[in-house]
CSV table of C-alpha atoms in Angstrom, one decimal:
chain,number,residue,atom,x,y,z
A,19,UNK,CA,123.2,55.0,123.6
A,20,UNK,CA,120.6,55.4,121.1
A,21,UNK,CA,117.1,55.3,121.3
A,22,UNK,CA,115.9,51.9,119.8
A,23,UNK,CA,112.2,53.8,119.0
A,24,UNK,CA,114.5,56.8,117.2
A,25,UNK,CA,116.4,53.9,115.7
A,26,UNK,CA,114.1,52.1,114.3
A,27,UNK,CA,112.3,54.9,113.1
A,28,UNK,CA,115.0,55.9,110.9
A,29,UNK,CA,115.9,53.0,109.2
A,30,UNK,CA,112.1,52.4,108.1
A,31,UNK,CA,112.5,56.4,106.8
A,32,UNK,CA,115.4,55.1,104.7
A,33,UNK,CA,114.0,52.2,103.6
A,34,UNK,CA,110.8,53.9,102.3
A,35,UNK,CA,113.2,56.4,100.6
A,36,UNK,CA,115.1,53.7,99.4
A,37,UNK,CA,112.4,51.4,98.1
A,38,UNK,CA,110.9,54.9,96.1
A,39,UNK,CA,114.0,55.3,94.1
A,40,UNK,CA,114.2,51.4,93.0
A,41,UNK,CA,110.6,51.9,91.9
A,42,UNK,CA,111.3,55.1,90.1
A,43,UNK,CA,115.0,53.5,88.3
A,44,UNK,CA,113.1,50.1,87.4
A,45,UNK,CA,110.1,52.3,85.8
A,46,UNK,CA,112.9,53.8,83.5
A,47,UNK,CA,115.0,50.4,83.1
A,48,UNK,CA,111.9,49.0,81.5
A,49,UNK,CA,111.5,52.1,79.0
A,50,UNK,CA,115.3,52.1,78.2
A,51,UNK,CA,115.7,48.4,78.3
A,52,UNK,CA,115.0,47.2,74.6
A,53,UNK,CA,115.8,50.3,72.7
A,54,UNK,CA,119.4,51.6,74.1
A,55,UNK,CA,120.7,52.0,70.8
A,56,UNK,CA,117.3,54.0,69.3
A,57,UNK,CA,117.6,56.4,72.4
A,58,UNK,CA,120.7,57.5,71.4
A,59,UNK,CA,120.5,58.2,67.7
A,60,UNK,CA,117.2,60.1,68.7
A,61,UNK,CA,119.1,62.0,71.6
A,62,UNK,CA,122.2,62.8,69.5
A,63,UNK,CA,119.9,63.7,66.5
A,64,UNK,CA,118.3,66.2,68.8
A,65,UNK,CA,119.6,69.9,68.5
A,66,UNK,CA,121.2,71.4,71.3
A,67,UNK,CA,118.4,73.9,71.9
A,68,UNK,CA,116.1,70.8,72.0
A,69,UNK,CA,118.4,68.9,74.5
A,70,UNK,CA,118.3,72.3,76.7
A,71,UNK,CA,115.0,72.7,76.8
A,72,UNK,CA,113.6,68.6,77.8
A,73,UNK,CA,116.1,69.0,80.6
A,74,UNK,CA,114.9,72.3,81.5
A,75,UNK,CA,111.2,71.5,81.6
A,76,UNK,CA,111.9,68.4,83.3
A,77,UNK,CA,113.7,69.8,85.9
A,78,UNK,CA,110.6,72.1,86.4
A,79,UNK,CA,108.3,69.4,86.2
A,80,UNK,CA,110.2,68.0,89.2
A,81,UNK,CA,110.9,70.5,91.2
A,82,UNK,CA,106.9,71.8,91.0
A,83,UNK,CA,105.6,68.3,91.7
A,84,UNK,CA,108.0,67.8,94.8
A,85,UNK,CA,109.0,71.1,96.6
A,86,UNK,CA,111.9,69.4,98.4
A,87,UNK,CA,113.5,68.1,95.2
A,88,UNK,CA,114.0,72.1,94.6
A,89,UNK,CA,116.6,72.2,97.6
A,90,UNK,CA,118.2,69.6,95.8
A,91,UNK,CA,119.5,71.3,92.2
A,92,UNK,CA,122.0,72.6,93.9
A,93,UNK,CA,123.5,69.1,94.5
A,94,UNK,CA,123.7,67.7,90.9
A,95,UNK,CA,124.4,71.0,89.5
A,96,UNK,CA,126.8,69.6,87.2
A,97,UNK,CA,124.6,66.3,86.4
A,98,UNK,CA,121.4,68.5,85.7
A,99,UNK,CA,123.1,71.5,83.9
A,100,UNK,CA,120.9,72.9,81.1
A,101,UNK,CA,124.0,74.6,79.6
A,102,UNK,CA,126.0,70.9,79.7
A,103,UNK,CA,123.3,69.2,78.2
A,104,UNK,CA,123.3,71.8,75.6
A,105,UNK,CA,127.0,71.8,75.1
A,106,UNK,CA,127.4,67.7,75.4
A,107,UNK,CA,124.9,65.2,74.7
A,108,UNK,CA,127.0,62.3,75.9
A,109,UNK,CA,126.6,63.8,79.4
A,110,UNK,CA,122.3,62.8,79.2
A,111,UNK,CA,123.6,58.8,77.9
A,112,UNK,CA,126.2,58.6,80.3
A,113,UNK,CA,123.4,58.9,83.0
A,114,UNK,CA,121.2,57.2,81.5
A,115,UNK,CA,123.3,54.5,81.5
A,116,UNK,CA,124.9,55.0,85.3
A,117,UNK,CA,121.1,54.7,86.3
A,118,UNK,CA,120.4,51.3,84.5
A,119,UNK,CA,120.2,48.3,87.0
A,120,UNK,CA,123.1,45.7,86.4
A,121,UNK,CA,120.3,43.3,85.7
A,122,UNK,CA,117.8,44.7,82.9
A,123,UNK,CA,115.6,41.8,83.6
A,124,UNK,CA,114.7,42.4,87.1
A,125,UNK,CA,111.5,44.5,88.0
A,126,UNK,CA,112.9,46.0,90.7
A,127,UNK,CA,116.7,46.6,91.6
A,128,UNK,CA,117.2,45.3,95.0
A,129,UNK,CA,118.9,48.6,96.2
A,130,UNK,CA,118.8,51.8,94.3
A,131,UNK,CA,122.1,53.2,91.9
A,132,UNK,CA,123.4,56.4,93.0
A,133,UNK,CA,125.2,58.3,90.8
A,134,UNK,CA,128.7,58.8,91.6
A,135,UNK,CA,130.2,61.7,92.4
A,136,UNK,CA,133.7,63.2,94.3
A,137,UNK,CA,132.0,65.1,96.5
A,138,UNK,CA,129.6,63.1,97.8
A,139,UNK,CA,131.3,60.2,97.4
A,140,UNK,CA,133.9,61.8,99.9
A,141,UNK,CA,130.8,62.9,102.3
A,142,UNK,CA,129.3,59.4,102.9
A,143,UNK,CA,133.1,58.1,103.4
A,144,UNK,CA,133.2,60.5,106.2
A,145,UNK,CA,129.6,60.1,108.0
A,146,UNK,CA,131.2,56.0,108.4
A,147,UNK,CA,132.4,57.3,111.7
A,148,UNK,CA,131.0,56.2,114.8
A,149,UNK,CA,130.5,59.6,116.2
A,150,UNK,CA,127.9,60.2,113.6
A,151,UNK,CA,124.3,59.6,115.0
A,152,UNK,CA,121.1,58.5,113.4
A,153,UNK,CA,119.8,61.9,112.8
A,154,UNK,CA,123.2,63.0,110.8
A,155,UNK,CA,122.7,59.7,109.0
A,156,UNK,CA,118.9,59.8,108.1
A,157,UNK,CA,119.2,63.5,106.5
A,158,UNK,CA,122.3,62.4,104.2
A,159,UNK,CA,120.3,60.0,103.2
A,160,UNK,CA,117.7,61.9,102.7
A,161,UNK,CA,119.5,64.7,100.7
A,162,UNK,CA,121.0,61.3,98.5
A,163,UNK,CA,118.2,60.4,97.6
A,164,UNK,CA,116.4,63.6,96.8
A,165,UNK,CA,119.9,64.2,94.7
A,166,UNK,CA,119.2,61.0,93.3
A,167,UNK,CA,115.2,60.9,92.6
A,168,UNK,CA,115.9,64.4,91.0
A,169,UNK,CA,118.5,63.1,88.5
A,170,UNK,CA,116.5,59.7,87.8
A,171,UNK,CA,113.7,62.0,87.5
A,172,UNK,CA,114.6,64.4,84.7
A,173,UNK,CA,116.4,61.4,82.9
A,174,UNK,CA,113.5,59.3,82.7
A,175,UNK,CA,111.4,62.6,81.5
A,176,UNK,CA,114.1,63.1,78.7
A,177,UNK,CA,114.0,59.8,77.7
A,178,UNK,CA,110.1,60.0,77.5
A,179,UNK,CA,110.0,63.4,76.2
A,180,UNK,CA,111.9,62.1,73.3
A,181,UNK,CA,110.0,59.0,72.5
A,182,UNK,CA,106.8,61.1,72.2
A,183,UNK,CA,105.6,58.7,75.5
A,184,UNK,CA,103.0,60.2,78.8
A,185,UNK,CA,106.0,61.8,81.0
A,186,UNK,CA,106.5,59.7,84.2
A,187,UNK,CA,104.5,59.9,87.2
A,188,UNK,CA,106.0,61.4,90.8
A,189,UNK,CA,104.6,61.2,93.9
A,190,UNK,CA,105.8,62.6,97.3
A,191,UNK,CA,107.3,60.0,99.4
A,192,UNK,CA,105.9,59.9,102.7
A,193,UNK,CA,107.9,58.6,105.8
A,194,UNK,CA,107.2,58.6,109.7
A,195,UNK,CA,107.9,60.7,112.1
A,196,UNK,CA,110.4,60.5,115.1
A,197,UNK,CA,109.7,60.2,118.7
A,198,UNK,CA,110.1,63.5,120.2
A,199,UNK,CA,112.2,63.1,122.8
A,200,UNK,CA,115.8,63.9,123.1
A,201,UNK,CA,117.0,65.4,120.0
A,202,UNK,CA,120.4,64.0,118.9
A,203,UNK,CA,123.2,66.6,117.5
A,204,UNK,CA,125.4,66.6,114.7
A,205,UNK,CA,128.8,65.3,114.9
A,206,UNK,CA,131.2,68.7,114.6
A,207,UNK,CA,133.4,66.0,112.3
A,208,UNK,CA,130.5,65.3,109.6
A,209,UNK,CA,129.9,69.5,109.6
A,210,UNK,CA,133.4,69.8,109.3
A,211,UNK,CA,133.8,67.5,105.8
A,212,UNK,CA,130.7,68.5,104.1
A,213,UNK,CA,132.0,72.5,104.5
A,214,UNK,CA,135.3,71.3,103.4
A,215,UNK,CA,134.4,69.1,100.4
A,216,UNK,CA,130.7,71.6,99.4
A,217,UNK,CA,131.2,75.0,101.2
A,218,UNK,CA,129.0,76.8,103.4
A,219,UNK,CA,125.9,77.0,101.4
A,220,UNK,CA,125.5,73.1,101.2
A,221,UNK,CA,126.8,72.7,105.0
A,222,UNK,CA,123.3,75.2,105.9
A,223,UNK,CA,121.2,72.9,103.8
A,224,UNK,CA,122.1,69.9,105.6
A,225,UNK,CA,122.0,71.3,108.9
A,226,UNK,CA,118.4,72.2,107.9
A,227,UNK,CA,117.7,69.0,106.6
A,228,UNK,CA,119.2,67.3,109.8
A,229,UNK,CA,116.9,69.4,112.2
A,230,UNK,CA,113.8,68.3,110.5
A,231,UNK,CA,114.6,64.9,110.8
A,232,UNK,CA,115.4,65.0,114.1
A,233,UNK,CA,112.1,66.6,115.0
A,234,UNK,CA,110.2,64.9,112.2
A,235,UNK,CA,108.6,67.7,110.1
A,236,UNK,CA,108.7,69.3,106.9
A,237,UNK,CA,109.6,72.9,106.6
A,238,UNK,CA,108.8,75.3,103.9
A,239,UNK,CA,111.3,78.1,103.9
A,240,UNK,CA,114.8,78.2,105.0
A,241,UNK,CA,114.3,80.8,107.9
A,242,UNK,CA,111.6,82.7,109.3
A,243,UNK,CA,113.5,85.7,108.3
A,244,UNK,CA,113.0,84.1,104.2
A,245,UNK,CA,109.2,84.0,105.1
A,246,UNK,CA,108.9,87.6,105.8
A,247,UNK,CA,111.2,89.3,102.9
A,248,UNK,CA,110.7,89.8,99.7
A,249,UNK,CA,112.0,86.1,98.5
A,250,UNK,CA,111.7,87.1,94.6
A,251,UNK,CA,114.6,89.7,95.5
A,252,UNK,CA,116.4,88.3,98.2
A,253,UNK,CA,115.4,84.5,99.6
A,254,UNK,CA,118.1,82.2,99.7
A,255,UNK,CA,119.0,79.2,97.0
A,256,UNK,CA,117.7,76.3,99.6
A,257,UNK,CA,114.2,77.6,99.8
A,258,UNK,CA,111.6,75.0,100.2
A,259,UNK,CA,109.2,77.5,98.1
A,260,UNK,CA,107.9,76.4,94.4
A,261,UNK,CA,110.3,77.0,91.4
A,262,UNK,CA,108.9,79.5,88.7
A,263,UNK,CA,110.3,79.1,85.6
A,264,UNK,CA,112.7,82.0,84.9
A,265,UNK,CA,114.3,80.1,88.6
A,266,UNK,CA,115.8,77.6,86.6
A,267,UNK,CA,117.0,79.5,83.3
A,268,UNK,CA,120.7,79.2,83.4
């Protein structure tokens, strides 16, 4: 049986994260709201190498503001691509428009929009199970919305950027620890899907995400063995360390 304390504690983590991405997709709602049909003229008028580069340097914007939203590139790889954005600048409107609240009118979107995609689609599907605890369930939804914030983010700085508007502001979300008492595991069957659907280097990020929820701290490398190397050379992709620029050159 679950701790109510552990419980509890959880779903006011989610909430919080929750609450900080209908903020951050109603600040851009408002911006997008009365000129959908200007932001696309400007956005398609844009040359590729233009497109390329607002992506790229909101992407490092991001990723240098919030370390965290670093480990998460690797889960909208194909959303955030600076080489798709380049190629196809339907793919930057097509978000843009995913992210919109149904309701333009409302301030604030009563739950946040999450981008849809196979993969994770599949992955929250499979942590519905009643084997999965609250731990398993607070880091997906952590690494969602850090997938999420990180798209909304680099959207909403394009869609400044291009307007000639101050970039968006982004602060750290902040959510409270969990008792320390008996750390719950991860079901095998939630490991088992998100290898299966992501491969291996995804499944190590959420088992690192998972651990630091259950014991309620933030971490800033992967392993100890990443804090002693040479990371320039050899660190791995799910670092917690601060993005240079030439990290995120496609």
């Amino acid at each position: 049986m679950q701790d109510p304390k552990r419980r509890d504690s959880a779903i006011r983590n989610i909430r919080c994260l929750q609450k900080a991405m209908c903020n951050a997709q109603a600040n851009m709602n408002e911006d997008d709201a009365p000129s959908s049909l200007e932001v696309q003229e400007r956005w398609m008028s844009a040359s590729p190498t233009r497109r390329g580069e607002i992506i790229l340097a909101g992407l490092v914007a991001a990723c240098t503001t919030i370390p965290t939203l670093s480990e998460a590139r690797c889960l909208c790889a194909k959303e955030l691509s600076v080489e798709s954005h380049r190629q196809n600048g339907r793919l930057f409107l097509d978000l843009l428009e995913e992210m919109r609240a149904p309701n333009l009118t409302a301030r604030h979107p009563y739950t946040p929009t999450y981008v849809s995609h196979p993969v994770w689609d599949a992955i929250v599907a499979s942590q519905k199970s009643p084997e999965t605890t609250v731990a398993a369930k607070t880091a997906l939804a952590e690494i969602l919305a850090d997938r999420n914030m990180l798209i909304v983010y680099v959207v909403h700085f394009a869609l400044r950027t291009i307007f000639d508007a101050s970039l968006p502001e982004l602060s750290q979300v902040k959510t409270g620890s969990k008792p320390r008492n008996s750390p719950e595991t991860i079901p095998p069957m939630l490991i088992d899907s998100v290898r299966a659907t992501c491969g291996e280097e995804v499944v190590q990020q959420f088992v690192k995400v998972a651990r630091r929820a259950e014991k309620g701290r933030q971490v800033s490398y992967c392993s100890s063995e990443c804090q002693k190397i040479d990371w320039k050379a050899s660190h791995k992709k799910a670092c917690g360390k601060l993005l240079q620029l030439e990290d995120l050159t496609p």
